[in-house]
Short mmCIF file of C-alpha atoms and ligand atoms in Angstrom, two decimals:
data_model
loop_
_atom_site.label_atom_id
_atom_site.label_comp_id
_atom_site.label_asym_id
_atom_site.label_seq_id
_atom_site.Cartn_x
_atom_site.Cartn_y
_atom_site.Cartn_z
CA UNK N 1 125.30 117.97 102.17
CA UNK N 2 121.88 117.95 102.62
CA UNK N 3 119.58 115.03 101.73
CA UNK N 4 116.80 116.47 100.16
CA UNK N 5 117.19 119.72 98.62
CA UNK N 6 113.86 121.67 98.61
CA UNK N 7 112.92 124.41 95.42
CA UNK N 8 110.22 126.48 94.91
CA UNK N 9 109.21 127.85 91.43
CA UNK N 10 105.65 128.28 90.02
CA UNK N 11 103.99 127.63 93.33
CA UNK N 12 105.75 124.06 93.46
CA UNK N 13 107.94 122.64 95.75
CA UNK N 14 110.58 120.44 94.15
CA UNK N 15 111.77 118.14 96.89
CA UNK N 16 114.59 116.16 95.59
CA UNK N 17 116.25 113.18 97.93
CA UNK N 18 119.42 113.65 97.18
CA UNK N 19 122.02 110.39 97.89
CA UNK N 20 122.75 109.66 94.40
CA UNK N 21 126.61 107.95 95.32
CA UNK N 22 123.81 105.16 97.13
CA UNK N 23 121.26 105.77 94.65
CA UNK N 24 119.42 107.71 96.88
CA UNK N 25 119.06 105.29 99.74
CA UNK N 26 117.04 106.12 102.46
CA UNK N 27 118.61 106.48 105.62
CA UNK N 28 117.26 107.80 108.77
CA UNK N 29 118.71 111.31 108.19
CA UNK N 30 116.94 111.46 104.70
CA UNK N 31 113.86 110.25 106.44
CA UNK N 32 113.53 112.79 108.26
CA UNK N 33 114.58 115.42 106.08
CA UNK N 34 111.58 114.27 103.48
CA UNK N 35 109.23 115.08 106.60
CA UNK N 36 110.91 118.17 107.23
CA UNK N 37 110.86 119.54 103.70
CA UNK N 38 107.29 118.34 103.04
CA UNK N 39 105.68 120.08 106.51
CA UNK N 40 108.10 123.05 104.93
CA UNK N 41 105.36 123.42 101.73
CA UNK N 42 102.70 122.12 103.09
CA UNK N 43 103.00 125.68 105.71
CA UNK N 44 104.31 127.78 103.14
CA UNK N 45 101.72 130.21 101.40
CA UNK N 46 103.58 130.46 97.58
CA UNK N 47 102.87 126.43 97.67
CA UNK N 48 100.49 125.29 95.62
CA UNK N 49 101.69 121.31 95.44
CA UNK N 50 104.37 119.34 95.92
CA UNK N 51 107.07 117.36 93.76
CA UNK N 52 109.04 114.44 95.03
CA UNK N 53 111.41 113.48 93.17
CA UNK N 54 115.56 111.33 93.27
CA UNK N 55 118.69 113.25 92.19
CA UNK N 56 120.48 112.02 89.07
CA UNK N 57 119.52 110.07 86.16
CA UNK N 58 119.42 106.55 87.79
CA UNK N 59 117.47 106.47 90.54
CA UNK N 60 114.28 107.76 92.27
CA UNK N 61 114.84 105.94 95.44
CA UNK N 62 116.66 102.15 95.24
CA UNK N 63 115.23 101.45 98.42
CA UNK N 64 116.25 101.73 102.44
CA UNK N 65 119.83 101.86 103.17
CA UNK N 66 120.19 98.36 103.77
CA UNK N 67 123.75 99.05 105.31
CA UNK N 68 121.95 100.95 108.49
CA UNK N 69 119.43 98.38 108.13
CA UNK N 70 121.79 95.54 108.90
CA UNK N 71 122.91 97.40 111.96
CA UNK N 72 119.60 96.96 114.01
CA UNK N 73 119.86 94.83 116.69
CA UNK N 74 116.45 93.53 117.71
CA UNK N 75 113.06 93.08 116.75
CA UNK N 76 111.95 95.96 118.65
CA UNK N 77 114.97 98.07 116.98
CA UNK N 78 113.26 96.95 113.44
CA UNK N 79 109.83 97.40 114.36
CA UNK N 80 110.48 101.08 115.79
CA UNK N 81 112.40 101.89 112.39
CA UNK N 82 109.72 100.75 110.95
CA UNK N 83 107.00 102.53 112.43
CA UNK N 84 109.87 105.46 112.06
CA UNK N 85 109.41 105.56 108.64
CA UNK N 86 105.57 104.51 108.38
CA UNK N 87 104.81 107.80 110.12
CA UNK N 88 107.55 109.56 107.76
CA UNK N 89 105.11 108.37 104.77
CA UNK N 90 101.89 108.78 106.84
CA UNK N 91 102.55 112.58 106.79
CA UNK N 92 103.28 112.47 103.32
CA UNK N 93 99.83 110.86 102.88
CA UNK N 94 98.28 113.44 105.14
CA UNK N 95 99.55 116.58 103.35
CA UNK N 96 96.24 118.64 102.31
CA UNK N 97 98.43 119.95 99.27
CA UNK N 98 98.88 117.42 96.26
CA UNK N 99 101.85 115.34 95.96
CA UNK N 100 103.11 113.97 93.25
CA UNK N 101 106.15 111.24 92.74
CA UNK N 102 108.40 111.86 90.33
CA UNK N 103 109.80 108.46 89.41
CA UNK N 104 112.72 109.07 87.56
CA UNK N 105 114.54 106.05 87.75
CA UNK N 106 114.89 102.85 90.16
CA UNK N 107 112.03 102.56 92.68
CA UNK N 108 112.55 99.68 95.11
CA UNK N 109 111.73 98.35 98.18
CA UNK N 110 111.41 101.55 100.02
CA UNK N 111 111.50 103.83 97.40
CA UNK N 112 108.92 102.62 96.02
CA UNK N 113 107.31 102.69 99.23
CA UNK N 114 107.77 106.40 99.29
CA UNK N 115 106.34 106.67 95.65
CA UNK N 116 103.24 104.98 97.07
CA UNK N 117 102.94 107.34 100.23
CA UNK N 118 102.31 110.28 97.63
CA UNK N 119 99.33 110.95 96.05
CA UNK N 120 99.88 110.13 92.31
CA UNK N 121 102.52 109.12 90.17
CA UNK N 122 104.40 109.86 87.17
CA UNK N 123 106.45 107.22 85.90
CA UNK N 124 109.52 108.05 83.31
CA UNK N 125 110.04 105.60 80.59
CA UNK N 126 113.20 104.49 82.16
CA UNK N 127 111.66 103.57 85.82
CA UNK N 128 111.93 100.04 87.49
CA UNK N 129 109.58 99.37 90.31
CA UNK N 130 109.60 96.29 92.58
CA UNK N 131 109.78 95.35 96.12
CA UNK N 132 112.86 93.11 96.34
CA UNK N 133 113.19 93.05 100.33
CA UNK N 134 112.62 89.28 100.20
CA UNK N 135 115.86 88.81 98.41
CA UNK N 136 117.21 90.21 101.84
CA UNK N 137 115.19 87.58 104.22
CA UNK N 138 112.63 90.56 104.62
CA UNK N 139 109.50 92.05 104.35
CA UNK N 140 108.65 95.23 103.38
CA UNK N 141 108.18 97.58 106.13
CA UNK N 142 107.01 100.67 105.14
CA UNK N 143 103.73 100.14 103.79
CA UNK N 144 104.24 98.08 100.82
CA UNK N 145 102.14 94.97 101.50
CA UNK N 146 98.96 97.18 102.20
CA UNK N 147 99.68 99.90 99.41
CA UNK N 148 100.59 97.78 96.37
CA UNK N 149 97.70 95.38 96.59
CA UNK N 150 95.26 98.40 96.72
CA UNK N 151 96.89 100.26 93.70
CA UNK N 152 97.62 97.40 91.69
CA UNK N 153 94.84 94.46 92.82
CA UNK N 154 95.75 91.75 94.81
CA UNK N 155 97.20 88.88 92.17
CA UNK N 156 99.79 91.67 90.93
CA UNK N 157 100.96 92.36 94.06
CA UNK N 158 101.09 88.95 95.85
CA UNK N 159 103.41 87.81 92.96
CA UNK N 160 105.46 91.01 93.15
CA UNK N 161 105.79 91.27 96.88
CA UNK N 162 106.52 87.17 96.82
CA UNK N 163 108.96 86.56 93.87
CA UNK N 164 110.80 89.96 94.48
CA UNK N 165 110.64 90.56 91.14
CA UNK N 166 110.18 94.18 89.32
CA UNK N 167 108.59 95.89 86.75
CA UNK N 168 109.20 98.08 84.07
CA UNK N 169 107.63 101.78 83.72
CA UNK N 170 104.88 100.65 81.26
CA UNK N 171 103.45 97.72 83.11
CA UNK N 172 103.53 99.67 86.31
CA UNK N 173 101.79 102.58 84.78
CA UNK N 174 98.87 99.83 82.49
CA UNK N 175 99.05 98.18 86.60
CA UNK N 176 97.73 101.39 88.38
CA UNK N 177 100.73 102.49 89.65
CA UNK N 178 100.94 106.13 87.80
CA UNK N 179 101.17 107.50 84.22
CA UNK N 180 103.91 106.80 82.18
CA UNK N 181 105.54 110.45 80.70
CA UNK N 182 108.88 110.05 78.01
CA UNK N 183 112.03 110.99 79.13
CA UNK N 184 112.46 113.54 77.30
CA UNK N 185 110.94 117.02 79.05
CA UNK N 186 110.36 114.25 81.88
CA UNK N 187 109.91 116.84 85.13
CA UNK N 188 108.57 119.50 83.42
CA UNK N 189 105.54 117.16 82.23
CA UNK N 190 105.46 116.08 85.43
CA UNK N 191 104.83 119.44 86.86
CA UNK N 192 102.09 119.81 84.20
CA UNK N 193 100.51 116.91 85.70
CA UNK N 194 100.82 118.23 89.50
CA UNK N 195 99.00 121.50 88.29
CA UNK N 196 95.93 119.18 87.08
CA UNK N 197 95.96 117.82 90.16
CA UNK N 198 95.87 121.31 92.12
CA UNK N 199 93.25 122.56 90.50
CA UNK N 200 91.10 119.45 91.15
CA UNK N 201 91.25 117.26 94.23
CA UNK N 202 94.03 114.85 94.82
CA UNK N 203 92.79 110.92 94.76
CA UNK N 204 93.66 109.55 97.87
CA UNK N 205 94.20 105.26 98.21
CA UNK N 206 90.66 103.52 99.76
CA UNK N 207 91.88 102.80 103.10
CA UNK N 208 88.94 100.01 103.26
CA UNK N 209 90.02 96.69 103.79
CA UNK N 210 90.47 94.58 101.01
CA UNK N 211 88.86 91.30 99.55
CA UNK N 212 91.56 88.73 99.76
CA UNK N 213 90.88 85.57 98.09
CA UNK N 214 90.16 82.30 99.93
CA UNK N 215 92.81 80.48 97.68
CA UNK N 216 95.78 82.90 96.89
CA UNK N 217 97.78 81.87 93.42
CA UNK N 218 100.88 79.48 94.59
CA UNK N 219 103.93 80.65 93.62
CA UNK N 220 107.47 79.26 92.42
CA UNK N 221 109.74 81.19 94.80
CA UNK N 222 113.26 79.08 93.79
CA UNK N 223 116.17 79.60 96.46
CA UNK N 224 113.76 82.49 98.88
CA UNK N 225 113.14 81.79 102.08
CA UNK N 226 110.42 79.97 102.85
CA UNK N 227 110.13 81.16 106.79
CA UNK N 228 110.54 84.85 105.35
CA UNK N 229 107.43 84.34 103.14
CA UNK N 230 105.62 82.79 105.30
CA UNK N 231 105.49 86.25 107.28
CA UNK N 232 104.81 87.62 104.14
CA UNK N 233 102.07 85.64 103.61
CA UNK N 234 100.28 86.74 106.59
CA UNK N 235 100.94 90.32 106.82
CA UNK N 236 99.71 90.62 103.31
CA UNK N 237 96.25 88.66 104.06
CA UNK N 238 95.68 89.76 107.62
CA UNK N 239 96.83 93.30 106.69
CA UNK N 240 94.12 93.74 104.34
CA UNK N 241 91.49 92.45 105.93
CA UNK N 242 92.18 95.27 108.07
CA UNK N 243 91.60 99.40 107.41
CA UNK N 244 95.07 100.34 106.57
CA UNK N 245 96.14 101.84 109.24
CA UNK N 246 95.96 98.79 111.25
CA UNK N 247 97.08 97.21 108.63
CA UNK N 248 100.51 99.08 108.35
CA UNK N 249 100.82 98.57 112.21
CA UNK N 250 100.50 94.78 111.46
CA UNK N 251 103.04 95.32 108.96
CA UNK N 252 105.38 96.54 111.39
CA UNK N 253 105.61 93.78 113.73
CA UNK N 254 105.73 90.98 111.11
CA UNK N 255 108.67 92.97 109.69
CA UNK N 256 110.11 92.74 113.21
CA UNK N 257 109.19 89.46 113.28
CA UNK N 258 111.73 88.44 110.49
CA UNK N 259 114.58 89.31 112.71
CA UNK N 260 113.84 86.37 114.44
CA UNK N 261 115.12 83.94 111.56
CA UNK N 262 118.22 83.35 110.92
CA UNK N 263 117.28 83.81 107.06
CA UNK N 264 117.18 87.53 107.86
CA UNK N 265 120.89 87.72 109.42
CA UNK N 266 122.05 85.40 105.89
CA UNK N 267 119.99 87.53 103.78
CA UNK N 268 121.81 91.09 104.73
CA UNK N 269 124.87 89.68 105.63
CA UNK N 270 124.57 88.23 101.71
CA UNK N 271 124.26 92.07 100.02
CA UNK N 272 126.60 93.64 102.27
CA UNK N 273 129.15 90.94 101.52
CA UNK N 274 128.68 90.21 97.75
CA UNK N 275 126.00 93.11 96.63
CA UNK N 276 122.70 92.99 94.91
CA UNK N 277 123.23 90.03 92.09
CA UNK N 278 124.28 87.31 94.60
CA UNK N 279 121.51 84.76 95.74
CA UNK N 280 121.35 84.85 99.19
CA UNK N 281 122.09 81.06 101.04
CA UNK N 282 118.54 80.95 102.50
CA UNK N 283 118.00 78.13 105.13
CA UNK N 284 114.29 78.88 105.40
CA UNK N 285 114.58 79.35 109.37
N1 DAK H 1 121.10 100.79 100.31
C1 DAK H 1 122.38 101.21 100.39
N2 DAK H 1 123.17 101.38 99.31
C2 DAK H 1 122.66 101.11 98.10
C3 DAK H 1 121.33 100.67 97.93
C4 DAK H 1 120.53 100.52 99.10
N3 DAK H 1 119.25 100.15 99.03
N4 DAK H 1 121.10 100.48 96.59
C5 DAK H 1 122.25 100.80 95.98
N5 DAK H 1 123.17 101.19 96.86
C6 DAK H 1 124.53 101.61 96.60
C7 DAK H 1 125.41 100.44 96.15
O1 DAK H 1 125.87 99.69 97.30
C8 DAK H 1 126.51 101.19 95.43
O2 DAK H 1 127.38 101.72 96.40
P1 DAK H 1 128.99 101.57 96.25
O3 DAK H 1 129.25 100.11 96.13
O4 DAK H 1 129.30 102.33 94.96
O5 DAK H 1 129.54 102.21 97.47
C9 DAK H 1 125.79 102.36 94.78
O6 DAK H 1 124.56 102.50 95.48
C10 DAK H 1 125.49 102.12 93.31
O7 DAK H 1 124.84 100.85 93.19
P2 DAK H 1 125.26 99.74 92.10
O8 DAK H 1 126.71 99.84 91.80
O9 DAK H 1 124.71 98.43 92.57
O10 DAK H 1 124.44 100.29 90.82
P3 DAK H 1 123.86 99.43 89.62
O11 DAK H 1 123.37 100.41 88.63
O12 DAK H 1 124.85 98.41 89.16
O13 DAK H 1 122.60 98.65 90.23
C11 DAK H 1 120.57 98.46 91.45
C12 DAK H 1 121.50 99.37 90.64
C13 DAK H 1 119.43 99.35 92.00
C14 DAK H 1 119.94 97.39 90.54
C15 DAK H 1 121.36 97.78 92.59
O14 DAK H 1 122.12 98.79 93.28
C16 DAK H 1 120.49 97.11 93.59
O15 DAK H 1 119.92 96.04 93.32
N6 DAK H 1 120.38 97.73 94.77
C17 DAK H 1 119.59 97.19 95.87
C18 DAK H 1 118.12 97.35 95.60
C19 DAK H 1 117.38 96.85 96.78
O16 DAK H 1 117.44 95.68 97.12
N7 DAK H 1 116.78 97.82 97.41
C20 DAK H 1 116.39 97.68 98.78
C21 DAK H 1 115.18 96.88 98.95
S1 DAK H 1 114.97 96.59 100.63
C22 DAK H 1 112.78 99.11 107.22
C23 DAK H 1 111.60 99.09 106.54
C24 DAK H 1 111.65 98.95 105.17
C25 DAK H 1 112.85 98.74 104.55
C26 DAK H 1 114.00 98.76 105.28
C27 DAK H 1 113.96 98.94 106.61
N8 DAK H 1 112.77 99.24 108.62
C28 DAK H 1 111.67 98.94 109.34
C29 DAK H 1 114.06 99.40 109.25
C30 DAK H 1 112.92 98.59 103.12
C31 DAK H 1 113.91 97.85 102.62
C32 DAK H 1 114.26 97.98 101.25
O17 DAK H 1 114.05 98.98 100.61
#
């Protein structure tokens, strides 16, 4: 079956990642199908812009495949998936043609990673957007401590990125994150927006670094672990003190970093075991 079906109608591409039995996880093979597809318009000449979007009604993207992540075996193996996917979402970034998420559903951890890579954003009314990888003893890896904090502002995205925690369509979209469209008509709207954006040009995210304040909020972070956010912590505030690309390299290794806790083994071993709604046993090493 293939993991991202690609459409063209109108002078769009409609690039759909299509998992939806995992929500439409990303796993390496849908990785690099998203590149594929998107190099796909970006050289063809009846493409005008591009539409990225999650098959079925639930999801956009719920994330990485956690199951494939649990397989890696070192911190090298995480920071080379990492930097995998990074340059995955780099091209995105790069396209010359617009592209435009269609969030049509969950958008977590990596998916919303992904939703960030893209130009702009729609966001239907029934969207949930957070980066949850520190319920998992990790840290995002694929852009989302240097991303969020430049579409959203710093204080919004320390407590997001921190506490796990997501949020709905409208507060995303009153955030920064994209414009919120009704269900109802959701990806033809969407379209409408993509056209705006062909006929003018695409906003792109300030890859300048970022003023990070001297004392960050604290935080009430319950049963997390405490060693996980404490490479949280610093990839977020040495990340943006960098441009971003140095930033997302940073990124990388303090993701790799957390396989060096034993939080990070607890933390997978904890969703593979009992799922998504089961606090992980943190020992905050
Ligand atoms: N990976 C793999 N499978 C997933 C998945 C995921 N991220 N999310 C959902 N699924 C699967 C579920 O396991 C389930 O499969 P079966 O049990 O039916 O086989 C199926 O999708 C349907 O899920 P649910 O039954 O749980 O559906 P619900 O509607 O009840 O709940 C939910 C939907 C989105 C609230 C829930 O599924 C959930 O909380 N899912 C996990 C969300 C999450 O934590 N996302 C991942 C964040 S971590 C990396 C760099 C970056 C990252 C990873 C690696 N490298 C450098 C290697 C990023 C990591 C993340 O994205």
């Amino acid at each position: 079956m293939n993991k991202v079906l690609y459409e063209v109608r109108d002078g769009v591409a409609v690039l759909t990642v299509n998992r939806p039995e995992a929500l439409n996880a990303l796993d390496l093979e849908t990785h690099a199908a998203i590149k594929e597809a998107a190099l796909r318009a970006e050289g063809a000449r009846e493409v005008a812009g591009i539409l990225l979007t999650g098959a079925g009604e639930k999801a956009f993207v719920a994330g990485a495949d956690i199951k494939e992540l649990a397989a890696a075996r070192s911190a090298d193996d995480l920071e080379r998936l990492s930097l995998f996917g990074q340059d995955v979402f780099a091209t995105l970034a790069a396209l010359k043609k617009p592209v435009l998420a269609a969030v049509n559903g969950f958008a977590l951890g990596g998916g919303l990673e992904l939703a960030m890579a893209c130009h702009d954003r729609v966001l239907c009314e029934n969207a949930l957007l957070g980066q949850p990888e520190v319920n998992l003893g990790i840290i995002p890896g694929y852009g989302g401590t240097q991303r969020l904090p430049r579409l959203v502002g710093f204080e919004r995205a320390w407590s997001m990125l921190r506490t796990g925690r997501p949020i709905k369509a409208a507060e995303s979209a009153a955030a920064g994150l994209g414009t919120l469209l009704p269900r109802e008509g959701f990806l033809d709207a969407a379209k409408t927006r993509l056209k705006v954006m062909i006929d003018h040009r695409p906003r792109r995210l300030e890859p300048a670094p970022l003023p990070v304040p001297e004392m960050p909020p604290e935080l009430e972070l319950g049963h997390l672990s405490r060693s996980i956010d404490a490479l949280l912590q610093a990839a977020i505030l040495e990340g943006l003190r960098l441009p971003l690309e140095q930033g997302l390299r940073l990124e990388a290794r303090y993701f790799g970093a957390c396989h060096e806790t034993e939080d990070l083994h607890l933390g997978l071993r904890n969703f593979l075991e009992q799922g998504p709604r089961h606090p992980a046993p943190f020992v905050h090493r």
